[in-house]
Every structure is written in C-alpha cells, then in structure tokens.
Amino acid sequence: MEGKNYKSIESSLVHGGIYGDPLTGAVNVPIYQTSTYEQQGLGQNKGWEYSRTGNPTRAALEALIAELEGGTKGFAFASGMAALTAVLSLFKSGDKIVISSNVYGGTFRVLDKIFKNFSISYSIEDTTNLESLDKRITPDVKAILVETPANPLLTITDLEGVAKLAKKHGILSIVDNTFMTPYLQRPIEQGIDIVVHSATKYLGGHSDVVSGLVVVHEKSLEERLAFIQNATGGVLGPFDSFLLIRGIKTLGVRLDRHTDNALKIAKWLETHKGVKKVYYPGLESAQGYQINKKQAKNGGAMISFELKENYDHKTFFSSLGLIALAESLGGVESLVCHPASMTHASIPREIREKVGITDGLIRLSVGIEGVDDLIADLNQAIEGAEK
C-alpha cells in the first residue's frame, strides 16, 4: 500500500513510503526473506527477480526514506560506509572531492586509502567559509561533501550556500545527514543533490542494526546509483530493512527526548568548572548557531566538549557508570567516545590537531535516559578526573 504525503513528518514516519501489506492487511511490511523469485515465463515476472537487484522489504524502506528526505529515490545499503562508497563510485579517475575540515574518520579513510588508488583525490576545506570555498573549487573538483553538524566538532555549514555554490560550478553537492536525520534537517529542500545516512545511528535508533541510506532527487542520479547499487551489491538485507523501518516509526518521539536532554546537558556543561569548551550548535553562544537555526529544527543530540588541562580524560572515561564508552551514536542509550583514538584515529594527528580534534576532546551521544541521571554521571566522572 503506497503511503500518502502527510502534512506532518510525524505521520510520514509511521505511514510513509510503502505502508503495510495489501495481501493480508498487516500494518507492517513483511520480511521477504528470499533471494530469488519464481517467474511466469521468460521475461515475465511480478516486478522482482533477484534480491540484490530488488526486495519488497528493502523497497519499502527505500520509498520511506525518499519521502522523508523529500527526494525522488532512496537506496538502502549494508552500512553507512557502503552507502558512501556507492556515492563516491559516481566519480572517475582525475576527479576531486572537496570535504569539510572535520568529517567522520571513516569518510576520510575511504577517500585517502581506497579511492585515492583510483586517482580520485580530495581536498580538506573550511566549508563554513563560502567565500574562501568558492576560490578553492578548481576545474577538477566534481563534488562538495559536507557534514553539518560535522563530526566531531559540530561545525555548521550553510547548506543553501553550498548548494548554490555547487550549482554555480556545475558540480554535485553531497550531505551526510546522519547527525540530524530528516526529522530535524532536510538538505534536499536546501538545494542539495545527494543525502547520505549512516542509518545505524538515529534512524535505527536501538544499536541493533548496521545500515546506510542514500536519497537523490534527479533522474540521472537515480539511474546511475541504481546501477552502482546492483552492480556492486552492498545492499541491505530484508530483516535489517524491517528493523530500520521499525526504528524510523519512533524517530520523532525519540529525537524529541534526545534533543531535550542534549540542550539541558550542554547548558550544564557550559557552567562546569572542569569544562574548557562545549561544542553544541543548539547553544546561542555556539559559532554557527544562527545558520543551524535557519536550516534545522534544533541543535540535535550530539555534544562534544573538552576538559580543562588539570583534568585527566582517561580517568573521566573509566569513572562513568550510566554512560557507556563505545563507538557509534544515536541509540536510545547514551554513549561517549574519544574521537582522537576511536572514531577519528584514521586521520593523521597533524590534521586532527589542526582542526581541533585534540586528545582532550570528548564526544557524547545523548540518549533518552533521565536527564538528571545523565548529568549526575557526568558530574561525578568529571569531578573524579581532577588531577
């Protein structure tokens, strides 16, 4: 059953895309756990041939994310990196990709260690400065790839400005919307060409599925990505597609709680005597606050902060009780990590330090627990880390 275009995204989260099962009336799309489909004759089928090419459960997820992002076509992959790899496969030898000065370490790694082998190069630029960025776009640049808020310093880039700049130069604009999701930010509405998600994070929301999504809104991009998805085969399986649809249904209510907690914690961290700096775009004191306010619903649920020099970050991590030290983010549970040695370890130290990813930087994915319990845990860990 095809979903309808609802006025509120809250309704689309539950009923969007392909909703339910027309055969039985089930309100959930079934898990079509099959690799192949019987055909009625040569060249005759019911729209399905082989599950790498297409699967009804995956198709329901792909229709859902396309609707939520305001695009024309969605694609589901086995991980966020598989999704990004498919997008980067749009480019050819001699092309250059401009990336934001702080991005997820895996994004840097795949460009620096994999695509560079195929003579696809990259340059790291400050995408918050559009005037400077404009001057850095040389004839070999074919795309701008940004995260906003960026990982892990929560830097804000003007999406509408990047989209206009990309169109001016006749290149593609790509946005990793993992931190915000379409519930908080819709890059395609700002003119962006391609949106990528590590759906492992907030879209799944329960730390139980690894997945990636891509959304486009232009026919030629649809056709090229569909070919790449089928040819390279890094697709999401039907059970994981089902889990992701289930997770998306509660995205709105989860993020409302996530972001309420995050703002309270960010404000509290700003006042703590042991905290040197807080990075959170929902704070009025944050650089980029006005731009983020223009293009996003709120500041999201990711916070980064630095402890003062007389506080030991290793002791801080080992002292936490409620909050888990772990990779990833966006689950219902609060997670904390050390970007310099975990998520961004693949980025050379000199580049990390140049952009502000210091050894003292801590990244916090705020969960949906009681905010007073989270603050109490952070407080005792910070206090215990004082040298």
mmCIF file of C-alpha atoms in Angstrom:
data_model
loop_
_atom_site.group_PDB
_atom_site.id
_atom_site.type_symbol
_atom_site.label_atom_id
_atom_site.label_comp_id
_atom_site.label_asym_id
_atom_site.label_seq_id
_atom_site.Cartn_x
_atom_site.Cartn_y
_atom_site.Cartn_z
ATOM 1 C CA MET A 1 0.000 0.000 0.000
ATOM 2 C CA GLU A 2 1.518 3.292 -1.076
ATOM 3 C CA GLY A 3 1.869 5.919 1.616
ATOM 4 C CA LYS A 4 0.395 9.377 1.285
ATOM 5 C CA ASN A 5 2.092 12.717 1.556
ATOM 6 C CA TYR A 6 1.110 13.855 5.025
ATOM 7 C CA LYS A 7 1.354 17.407 6.299
ATOM 8 C CA SER A 8 3.441 16.391 9.309
ATOM 9 C CA ILE A 9 6.647 14.388 9.252
ATOM 10 C CA GLU A 10 5.446 12.628 12.408
ATOM 11 C CA SER A 11 2.692 10.957 10.359
ATOM 12 C CA SER A 12 5.043 10.177 7.493
ATOM 13 C CA LEU A 13 7.442 8.423 9.862
ATOM 14 C CA VAL A 14 4.700 5.928 10.728
ATOM 15 C CA HIS A 15 2.704 5.728 7.486
ATOM 16 C CA GLY A 16 5.095 6.915 4.760
ATOM 17 C CA GLY A 17 6.632 5.065 1.858
ATOM 18 C CA ILE A 18 5.029 1.666 1.257
ATOM 19 C CA TYR A 19 2.821 1.059 4.265
ATOM 20 C CA GLY A 20 1.569 -2.355 5.373
ATOM 21 C CA ASP A 21 0.795 -5.442 3.338
ATOM 22 C CA PRO A 22 -2.031 -5.449 0.746
ATOM 23 C CA LEU A 23 -2.247 -9.259 0.761
ATOM 24 C CA THR A 24 -3.084 -9.675 4.459
ATOM 25 C CA GLY A 25 -3.770 -6.176 5.733
ATOM 26 C CA ALA A 26 -0.813 -6.390 8.124
ATOM 27 C CA VAL A 27 0.213 -2.910 9.286
ATOM 28 C CA ASN A 28 3.908 -3.824 8.953
ATOM 29 C CA VAL A 29 5.627 -4.622 5.673
ATOM 30 C CA PRO A 30 6.524 -8.341 5.820
ATOM 31 C CA ILE A 31 10.101 -9.581 5.845
ATOM 32 C CA TYR A 32 10.536 -11.048 2.383
ATOM 33 C CA GLN A 33 13.377 -13.362 3.340
ATOM 34 C CA THR A 34 14.091 -14.676 -0.126
ATOM 35 C CA SER A 35 16.984 -14.479 -2.550
ATOM 36 C CA THR A 36 15.036 -15.145 -5.755
ATOM 37 C CA TYR A 37 11.508 -15.084 -7.224
ATOM 38 C CA GLU A 38 9.692 -17.563 -9.478
ATOM 39 C CA GLN A 39 8.973 -16.148 -12.929
ATOM 40 C CA GLN A 40 5.898 -16.873 -15.019
ATOM 41 C CA GLY A 41 7.904 -17.228 -18.202
ATOM 42 C CA LEU A 42 10.951 -15.849 -19.958
ATOM 43 C CA GLY A 43 10.971 -12.113 -19.335
ATOM 44 C CA GLN A 44 7.787 -12.362 -17.259
ATOM 45 C CA ASN A 45 7.839 -11.620 -13.542
ATOM 46 C CA LYS A 46 5.888 -9.807 -10.852
ATOM 47 C CA GLY A 47 8.407 -6.989 -10.601
ATOM 48 C CA TRP A 48 11.003 -8.979 -8.688
ATOM 49 C CA GLU A 49 13.838 -11.152 -9.991
ATOM 50 C CA TYR A 50 16.721 -11.355 -7.538
ATOM 51 C CA SER A 51 17.067 -9.739 -4.115
ATOM 52 C CA ARG A 52 20.357 -7.999 -4.817
ATOM 53 C CA THR A 53 18.516 -6.082 -7.517
ATOM 54 C CA GLY A 54 15.352 -5.541 -5.511
ATOM 55 C CA ASN A 55 13.468 -6.873 -2.489
ATOM 56 C CA PRO A 56 9.982 -5.771 -1.358
ATOM 57 C CA THR A 57 11.040 -5.099 2.247
ATOM 58 C CA ARG A 58 14.038 -3.083 1.144
ATOM 59 C CA ALA A 59 11.906 -1.282 -1.434
ATOM 60 C CA ALA A 60 9.501 -0.182 1.323
ATOM 61 C CA LEU A 61 12.412 1.261 3.306
ATOM 62 C CA GLU A 62 13.824 2.998 0.238
ATOM 63 C CA ALA A 63 10.459 4.573 -0.557
ATOM 64 C CA LEU A 64 10.124 5.701 3.062
ATOM 65 C CA ILE A 65 13.494 7.475 3.280
ATOM 66 C CA ALA A 66 12.931 9.129 -0.110
ATOM 67 C CA GLU A 67 9.629 10.540 1.132
ATOM 68 C CA LEU A 68 11.065 11.689 4.452
ATOM 69 C CA GLU A 69 14.017 13.468 2.822
ATOM 70 C CA GLY A 70 11.879 14.981 0.058
ATOM 71 C CA GLY A 71 13.773 13.137 -2.676
ATOM 72 C CA THR A 72 12.599 11.051 -5.612
ATOM 73 C CA LYS A 73 14.514 7.838 -4.957
ATOM 74 C CA GLY A 74 16.088 6.107 -1.972
ATOM 75 C CA PHE A 75 18.720 3.382 -1.789
ATOM 76 C CA ALA A 76 19.487 1.080 1.154
ATOM 77 C CA PHE A 77 22.941 -0.365 1.817
ATOM 78 C CA ALA A 78 24.563 -2.734 4.279
ATOM 79 C CA SER A 79 26.307 0.106 6.167
ATOM 80 C CA GLY A 80 26.799 3.844 6.107
ATOM 81 C CA MET A 81 30.218 3.333 4.538
ATOM 82 C CA ALA A 82 28.719 1.090 1.846
ATOM 83 C CA ALA A 83 26.267 3.896 1.082
ATOM 84 C CA LEU A 84 29.035 6.488 0.885
ATOM 85 C CA THR A 85 31.195 4.158 -1.215
ATOM 86 C CA ALA A 86 28.350 3.832 -3.727
ATOM 87 C CA VAL A 87 28.025 7.624 -3.926
ATOM 88 C CA LEU A 88 31.783 8.077 -4.385
ATOM 89 C CA SER A 89 31.633 5.484 -7.157
ATOM 90 C CA LEU A 90 29.794 8.106 -9.229
ATOM 91 C CA PHE A 91 33.188 9.719 -9.848
ATOM 92 C CA LYS A 92 36.077 8.756 -12.101
ATOM 93 C CA SER A 93 39.854 8.979 -12.281
ATOM 94 C CA GLY A 94 41.046 12.580 -12.184
ATOM 95 C CA ASP A 95 38.061 13.877 -10.220
ATOM 96 C CA LYS A 96 38.491 15.678 -6.908
ATOM 97 C CA ILE A 97 36.080 15.782 -3.951
ATOM 98 C CA VAL A 98 36.082 18.697 -1.500
ATOM 99 C CA ILE A 99 35.357 17.595 2.068
ATOM 100 C CA SER A 100 34.696 19.536 5.255
ATOM 101 C CA SER A 101 37.640 20.152 7.579
ATOM 102 C CA ASN A 102 36.166 17.817 10.193
ATOM 103 C CA VAL A 103 34.293 14.761 8.981
ATOM 104 C CA TYR A 104 33.824 11.224 10.205
ATOM 105 C CA GLY A 105 37.140 9.369 10.180
ATOM 106 C CA GLY A 106 35.721 6.603 8.003
ATOM 107 C CA THR A 107 34.869 9.139 5.293
ATOM 108 C CA PHE A 108 38.440 10.409 5.301
ATOM 109 C CA ARG A 109 39.821 6.861 5.348
ATOM 110 C CA VAL A 110 37.863 5.593 2.352
ATOM 111 C CA LEU A 111 38.937 8.615 0.302
ATOM 112 C CA ASP A 112 42.539 8.563 1.468
ATOM 113 C CA LYS A 113 43.158 4.802 1.398
ATOM 114 C CA ILE A 114 40.737 3.428 -1.217
ATOM 115 C CA PHE A 115 39.560 5.975 -3.767
ATOM 116 C CA LYS A 116 42.958 7.644 -3.967
ATOM 117 C CA ASN A 117 44.158 4.354 -5.504
ATOM 118 C CA PHE A 118 41.824 5.067 -8.419
ATOM 119 C CA SER A 119 43.172 8.614 -8.796
ATOM 120 C CA ILE A 120 40.118 10.208 -7.209
ATOM 121 C CA SER A 121 41.601 12.881 -4.967
ATOM 122 C CA TYR A 122 40.249 15.067 -2.188
ATOM 123 C CA SER A 123 40.975 18.372 -0.505
ATOM 124 C CA ILE A 124 40.065 19.345 3.042
ATOM 125 C CA GLU A 125 38.475 22.785 3.218
ATOM 126 C CA ASP A 126 36.682 25.025 5.681
ATOM 127 C CA THR A 127 33.173 24.717 4.253
ATOM 128 C CA THR A 128 31.845 27.231 6.776
ATOM 129 C CA ASN A 129 33.604 29.990 4.814
ATOM 130 C CA LEU A 130 31.751 30.014 1.494
ATOM 131 C CA GLU A 131 33.757 32.877 0.021
ATOM 132 C CA SER A 132 37.018 31.038 0.596
ATOM 133 C CA LEU A 133 35.465 27.751 -0.529
ATOM 134 C CA ASP A 134 34.395 29.313 -3.811
ATOM 135 C CA LYS A 135 38.021 30.177 -4.590
ATOM 136 C CA ARG A 136 39.161 26.633 -3.794
ATOM 137 C CA ILE A 137 36.946 24.967 -6.399
ATOM 138 C CA THR A 138 39.263 24.137 -9.267
ATOM 139 C CA PRO A 139 38.194 22.570 -12.609
ATOM 140 C CA ASP A 140 38.964 19.051 -11.348
ATOM 141 C CA VAL A 141 36.577 19.392 -8.371
ATOM 142 C CA LYS A 142 33.374 17.479 -9.116
ATOM 143 C CA ALA A 143 31.615 17.498 -5.734
ATOM 144 C CA ILE A 144 31.444 19.084 -2.295
ATOM 145 C CA LEU A 145 30.828 16.619 0.552
ATOM 146 C CA VAL A 146 29.855 18.117 3.903
ATOM 147 C CA GLU A 147 28.562 17.094 7.298
ATOM 148 C CA THR A 148 26.536 19.628 9.237
ATOM 149 C CA PRO A 149 26.776 19.437 12.167
ATOM 150 C CA ALA A 150 30.197 17.966 11.401
ATOM 151 C CA ASN A 151 31.686 15.044 13.287
ATOM 152 C CA PRO A 152 33.030 15.574 15.957
ATOM 153 C CA LEU A 153 33.244 19.360 16.445
ATOM 154 C CA LEU A 154 29.619 20.022 15.447
ATOM 155 C CA THR A 155 30.699 22.668 12.925
ATOM 156 C CA ILE A 156 27.822 24.177 10.959
ATOM 157 C CA THR A 157 27.887 24.658 7.187
ATOM 158 C CA ASP A 158 25.268 26.706 5.332
ATOM 159 C CA LEU A 159 23.504 24.084 3.211
ATOM 160 C CA GLU A 160 21.715 26.538 0.944
ATOM 161 C CA GLY A 161 25.005 28.367 0.376
ATOM 162 C CA VAL A 162 26.851 25.154 -0.505
ATOM 163 C CA ALA A 163 24.045 24.098 -2.862
ATOM 164 C CA LYS A 164 24.186 27.432 -4.703
ATOM 165 C CA LEU A 165 27.967 27.269 -4.894
ATOM 166 C CA ALA A 166 27.854 23.734 -6.305
ATOM 167 C CA LYS A 167 25.310 24.737 -8.940
ATOM 168 C CA LYS A 168 27.417 27.771 -9.869
ATOM 169 C CA HIS A 169 30.360 25.483 -10.621
ATOM 170 C CA GLY A 170 28.289 22.675 -12.152
ATOM 171 C CA ILE A 171 29.281 20.111 -9.522
ATOM 172 C CA LEU A 172 27.396 17.858 -7.119
ATOM 173 C CA SER A 173 26.581 18.686 -3.508
ATOM 174 C CA ILE A 174 26.534 15.780 -1.042
ATOM 175 C CA VAL A 175 25.461 15.997 2.596
ATOM 176 C CA ASP A 176 25.895 13.402 5.332
ATOM 177 C CA ASN A 177 22.706 13.974 7.337
ATOM 178 C CA THR A 178 23.368 11.264 9.936
ATOM 179 C CA PHE A 179 23.511 13.581 12.950
ATOM 180 C CA MET A 180 20.250 15.374 12.166
ATOM 181 C CA THR A 181 18.065 12.929 10.181
ATOM 182 C CA PRO A 182 15.161 14.243 8.083
ATOM 183 C CA TYR A 183 13.200 14.852 11.284
ATOM 184 C CA LEU A 184 15.498 17.747 12.161
ATOM 185 C CA GLN A 185 17.020 18.782 8.811
ATOM 186 C CA ARG A 186 16.140 18.226 5.138
ATOM 187 C CA PRO A 187 19.117 19.106 2.902
ATOM 188 C CA ILE A 188 17.312 18.468 -0.387
ATOM 189 C CA GLU A 189 14.910 21.291 0.467
ATOM 190 C CA GLN A 190 18.020 23.500 0.719
ATOM 191 C CA GLY A 191 19.042 22.528 -2.830
ATOM 192 C CA ILE A 192 21.435 19.660 -2.040
ATOM 193 C CA ASP A 193 21.756 16.906 -4.673
ATOM 194 C CA ILE A 194 22.529 13.795 -2.611
ATOM 195 C CA VAL A 195 21.860 12.938 1.045
ATOM 196 C CA VAL A 196 23.705 10.105 2.801
ATOM 197 C CA HIS A 197 22.933 8.474 6.161
ATOM 198 C CA SER A 198 24.603 6.038 8.443
ATOM 199 C CA ALA A 199 21.163 4.677 9.332
ATOM 200 C CA THR A 200 22.856 2.601 12.029
ATOM 201 C CA LYS A 201 22.556 5.716 14.169
ATOM 202 C CA TYR A 202 19.341 7.672 14.889
ATOM 203 C CA LEU A 203 17.219 6.176 12.109
ATOM 204 C CA GLY A 204 17.640 2.670 13.526
ATOM 205 C CA GLY A 205 17.923 4.138 16.986
ATOM 206 C CA HIS A 206 18.411 0.997 19.063
ATOM 207 C CA SER A 207 22.016 -0.050 18.361
ATOM 208 C CA ASP A 208 20.825 -3.292 16.786
ATOM 209 C CA VAL A 209 21.246 -2.799 13.031
ATOM 210 C CA VAL A 210 24.071 -1.614 10.749
ATOM 211 C CA SER A 211 22.799 0.126 7.622
ATOM 212 C CA GLY A 212 23.210 3.036 5.226
ATOM 213 C CA LEU A 213 20.830 5.086 3.098
ATOM 214 C CA VAL A 214 21.141 7.445 0.135
ATOM 215 C CA VAL A 215 18.496 9.792 -1.284
ATOM 216 C CA VAL A 216 18.618 11.692 -4.580
ATOM 217 C CA HIS A 217 16.135 13.902 -6.381
ATOM 218 C CA GLU A 218 17.277 13.841 -10.003
ATOM 219 C CA LYS A 219 16.539 11.195 -12.631
ATOM 220 C CA SER A 220 20.060 10.694 -13.959
ATOM 221 C CA LEU A 221 21.387 10.271 -10.423
ATOM 222 C CA GLU A 222 18.635 7.724 -9.723
ATOM 223 C CA GLU A 223 19.665 5.649 -12.708
ATOM 224 C CA ARG A 224 23.390 5.832 -12.024
ATOM 225 C CA LEU A 225 23.068 4.944 -8.336
ATOM 226 C CA ALA A 226 20.619 2.128 -9.062
ATOM 227 C CA PHE A 227 23.181 0.669 -11.466
ATOM 228 C CA ILE A 228 26.006 1.035 -8.916
ATOM 229 C CA GLN A 229 23.898 -0.471 -6.125
ATOM 230 C CA ASN A 230 23.029 -3.522 -8.211
ATOM 231 C CA ALA A 231 26.464 -3.903 -9.796
ATOM 232 C CA THR A 232 28.494 -3.637 -6.578
ATOM 233 C CA GLY A 233 25.912 -5.404 -4.414
ATOM 234 C CA GLY A 234 26.393 -3.844 -0.979
ATOM 235 C CA VAL A 235 22.644 -3.956 -0.323
ATOM 236 C CA LEU A 236 20.742 -4.097 2.960
ATOM 237 C CA GLY A 237 19.099 -7.439 3.723
ATOM 238 C CA PRO A 238 15.343 -7.809 4.255
ATOM 239 C CA PHE A 239 15.446 -8.407 8.019
ATOM 240 C CA ASP A 240 17.667 -5.382 8.620
ATOM 241 C CA SER A 241 15.380 -3.352 6.327
ATOM 242 C CA PHE A 242 12.450 -4.389 8.513
ATOM 243 C CA LEU A 243 14.322 -3.363 11.679
ATOM 244 C CA LEU A 244 15.147 0.009 10.173
ATOM 245 C CA ILE A 245 11.529 0.686 9.178
ATOM 246 C CA ARG A 246 10.521 -0.187 12.727
ATOM 247 C CA GLY A 247 13.133 2.167 14.146
ATOM 248 C CA ILE A 248 12.060 5.042 11.912
ATOM 249 C CA LYS A 249 8.484 4.818 13.175
ATOM 250 C CA THR A 250 9.591 6.135 16.575
ATOM 251 C CA LEU A 251 12.241 8.577 15.292
ATOM 252 C CA GLY A 252 10.206 11.676 16.141
ATOM 253 C CA VAL A 253 9.398 10.823 19.739
ATOM 254 C CA ARG A 254 12.931 9.572 20.357
ATOM 255 C CA LEU A 255 14.611 12.652 18.928
ATOM 256 C CA ASP A 256 12.329 14.965 20.883
ATOM 257 C CA ARG A 257 13.648 13.338 24.070
ATOM 258 C CA HIS A 258 17.238 13.107 22.807
ATOM 259 C CA THR A 259 17.378 16.797 21.936
ATOM 260 C CA ASP A 260 15.633 17.997 25.109
ATOM 261 C CA ASN A 261 18.230 16.109 27.129
ATOM 262 C CA ALA A 262 21.099 17.381 24.980
ATOM 263 C CA LEU A 263 20.248 21.052 25.371
ATOM 264 C CA LYS A 264 19.982 20.705 29.155
ATOM 265 C CA ILE A 265 23.291 18.854 29.347
ATOM 266 C CA ALA A 266 25.071 21.320 27.042
ATOM 267 C CA LYS A 267 23.922 24.254 29.172
ATOM 268 C CA TRP A 268 25.055 22.434 32.324
ATOM 269 C CA LEU A 269 28.470 21.614 30.822
ATOM 270 C CA GLU A 270 28.971 25.298 29.969
ATOM 271 C CA THR A 271 28.812 26.127 33.678
ATOM 272 C CA HIS A 272 31.057 23.332 34.968
ATOM 273 C CA LYS A 273 34.409 24.433 36.379
ATOM 274 C CA GLY A 274 36.179 21.437 34.830
ATOM 275 C CA VAL A 275 35.000 22.032 31.252
ATOM 276 C CA LYS A 276 37.154 24.154 28.949
ATOM 277 C CA LYS A 277 34.879 24.294 25.885
ATOM 278 C CA VAL A 278 31.489 22.947 24.776
ATOM 279 C CA TYR A 279 30.585 22.266 21.148
ATOM 280 C CA TYR A 280 26.815 22.173 20.619
ATOM 281 C CA PRO A 281 25.010 24.089 17.840
ATOM 282 C CA GLY A 282 21.872 24.491 19.969
ATOM 283 C CA LEU A 283 23.660 26.892 22.304
ATOM 284 C CA GLU A 284 23.219 30.564 21.454
ATOM 285 C CA SER A 285 26.928 31.033 22.159
ATOM 286 C CA ALA A 286 27.887 28.457 19.514
ATOM 287 C CA GLN A 287 29.546 29.506 16.285
ATOM 288 C CA GLY A 288 27.057 28.760 13.522
ATOM 289 C CA TYR A 289 24.042 28.924 15.844
ATOM 290 C CA GLN A 290 22.049 31.252 13.558
ATOM 291 C CA ILE A 291 22.758 29.207 10.419
ATOM 292 C CA ASN A 292 21.796 25.982 12.172
ATOM 293 C CA LYS A 293 18.632 27.616 13.467
ATOM 294 C CA LYS A 294 17.750 28.582 9.891
ATOM 295 C CA GLN A 295 18.203 25.116 8.394
ATOM 296 C CA ALA A 296 17.497 22.703 11.271
ATOM 297 C CA LYS A 297 14.765 22.197 13.847
ATOM 298 C CA ASN A 298 17.226 22.380 16.757
ATOM 299 C CA GLY A 299 20.801 21.567 17.737
ATOM 300 C CA GLY A 300 20.470 17.795 17.622
ATOM 301 C CA ALA A 301 21.630 15.367 20.294
ATOM 302 C CA MET A 302 25.408 15.249 19.830
ATOM 303 C CA ILE A 303 27.700 17.217 22.148
ATOM 304 C CA SER A 304 31.470 17.463 22.176
ATOM 305 C CA PHE A 305 33.449 19.060 24.971
ATOM 306 C CA GLU A 306 36.984 19.482 26.255
ATOM 307 C CA LEU A 307 38.079 19.100 29.837
ATOM 308 C CA LYS A 308 40.488 21.627 31.318
ATOM 309 C CA GLU A 309 44.180 20.742 31.423
ATOM 310 C CA ASN A 310 44.093 19.722 35.087
ATOM 311 C CA TYR A 311 41.520 17.007 34.370
ATOM 312 C CA ASP A 312 42.502 13.582 33.034
ATOM 313 C CA HIS A 313 40.261 12.373 30.214
ATOM 314 C CA LYS A 314 41.255 8.722 30.733
ATOM 315 C CA THR A 315 40.093 8.861 34.341
ATOM 316 C CA PHE A 316 36.890 10.544 33.177
ATOM 317 C CA PHE A 317 36.081 7.668 30.806
ATOM 318 C CA SER A 318 36.851 4.975 33.378
ATOM 319 C CA SER A 319 34.716 6.715 36.021
ATOM 320 C CA LEU A 320 31.452 6.767 34.080
ATOM 321 C CA GLY A 321 28.714 4.463 35.329
ATOM 322 C CA LEU A 322 25.500 5.030 33.396
ATOM 323 C CA ILE A 323 27.028 6.322 30.166
ATOM 324 C CA ALA A 324 28.832 3.689 28.086
ATOM 325 C CA LEU A 325 32.231 4.143 26.432
ATOM 326 C CA ALA A 326 31.575 2.846 22.921
ATOM 327 C CA GLU A 327 31.845 3.501 19.212
ATOM 328 C CA SER A 328 28.798 4.723 17.297
ATOM 329 C CA LEU A 329 25.994 7.050 18.354
ATOM 330 C CA GLY A 330 22.280 7.716 18.019
ATOM 331 C CA GLY A 331 20.945 4.831 20.089
ATOM 332 C CA VAL A 332 18.483 5.197 22.948
ATOM 333 C CA GLU A 333 21.381 4.714 25.368
ATOM 334 C CA SER A 334 23.931 7.474 25.974
ATOM 335 C CA LEU A 335 27.373 6.746 24.545
ATOM 336 C CA VAL A 336 30.650 8.577 24.972
ATOM 337 C CA CYS A 337 33.814 8.252 22.901
ATOM 338 C CA HIS A 338 37.319 9.654 22.473
ATOM 339 C CA PRO A 339 37.466 10.833 18.830
ATOM 340 C CA ALA A 340 41.261 11.108 18.648
ATOM 341 C CA SER A 341 41.762 7.397 19.414
ATOM 342 C CA MET A 342 38.434 5.966 18.273
ATOM 343 C CA THR A 343 36.209 7.426 15.539
ATOM 344 C CA HIS A 344 38.899 9.699 14.040
ATOM 345 C CA ALA A 345 42.032 7.654 14.694
ATOM 346 C CA SER A 346 42.483 7.095 10.940
ATOM 347 C CA ILE A 347 43.038 10.825 10.430
ATOM 348 C CA PRO A 348 46.722 11.803 10.860
ATOM 349 C CA ARG A 349 47.447 13.569 14.148
ATOM 350 C CA GLU A 350 48.623 16.786 12.478
ATOM 351 C CA ILE A 351 45.333 17.096 10.583
ATOM 352 C CA ARG A 352 43.284 16.237 13.684
ATOM 353 C CA GLU A 353 45.008 18.813 15.828
ATOM 354 C CA LYS A 354 44.868 21.470 13.127
ATOM 355 C CA VAL A 355 41.059 21.310 13.029
ATOM 356 C CA GLY A 356 40.651 20.952 16.799
ATOM 357 C CA ILE A 357 40.295 17.203 17.380
ATOM 358 C CA THR A 358 42.599 17.165 20.395
ATOM 359 C CA ASP A 359 43.403 14.359 22.810
ATOM 360 C CA GLY A 360 41.201 16.101 25.361
ATOM 361 C CA LEU A 361 38.102 16.141 23.138
ATOM 362 C CA ILE A 362 35.137 14.028 24.294
ATOM 363 C CA ARG A 363 32.102 13.238 22.146
ATOM 364 C CA LEU A 364 28.787 12.480 23.808
ATOM 365 C CA SER A 365 25.781 10.926 22.125
ATOM 366 C CA VAL A 366 22.942 11.906 24.448
ATOM 367 C CA GLY A 367 20.375 9.152 24.963
ATOM 368 C CA ILE A 368 16.812 9.169 26.243
ATOM 369 C CA GLU A 369 17.538 8.298 29.872
ATOM 370 C CA GLY A 370 16.511 10.618 32.671
ATOM 371 C CA VAL A 371 18.494 13.812 32.175
ATOM 372 C CA ASP A 372 19.202 14.237 35.898
ATOM 373 C CA ASP A 373 20.783 10.778 35.983
ATOM 374 C CA LEU A 374 22.958 11.642 32.961
ATOM 375 C CA ILE A 375 24.106 14.925 34.494
ATOM 376 C CA ALA A 376 24.890 13.200 37.795
ATOM 377 C CA ASP A 377 27.006 10.592 35.999
ATOM 378 C CA LEU A 378 28.893 13.227 34.012
ATOM 379 C CA ASN A 379 29.432 15.320 37.120
ATOM 380 C CA GLN A 380 30.926 12.544 39.227
ATOM 381 C CA ALA A 381 33.169 11.465 36.340
ATOM 382 C CA ILE A 382 34.456 14.999 35.734
ATOM 383 C CA GLU A 383 34.964 15.655 39.428
ATOM 384 C CA GLY A 384 36.839 12.371 39.783
ATOM 385 C CA ALA A 385 39.117 13.253 36.851
ATOM 386 C CA GLU A 386 40.592 16.318 38.507
ATOM 387 C CA LYS A 387 44.336 15.881 38.982
#
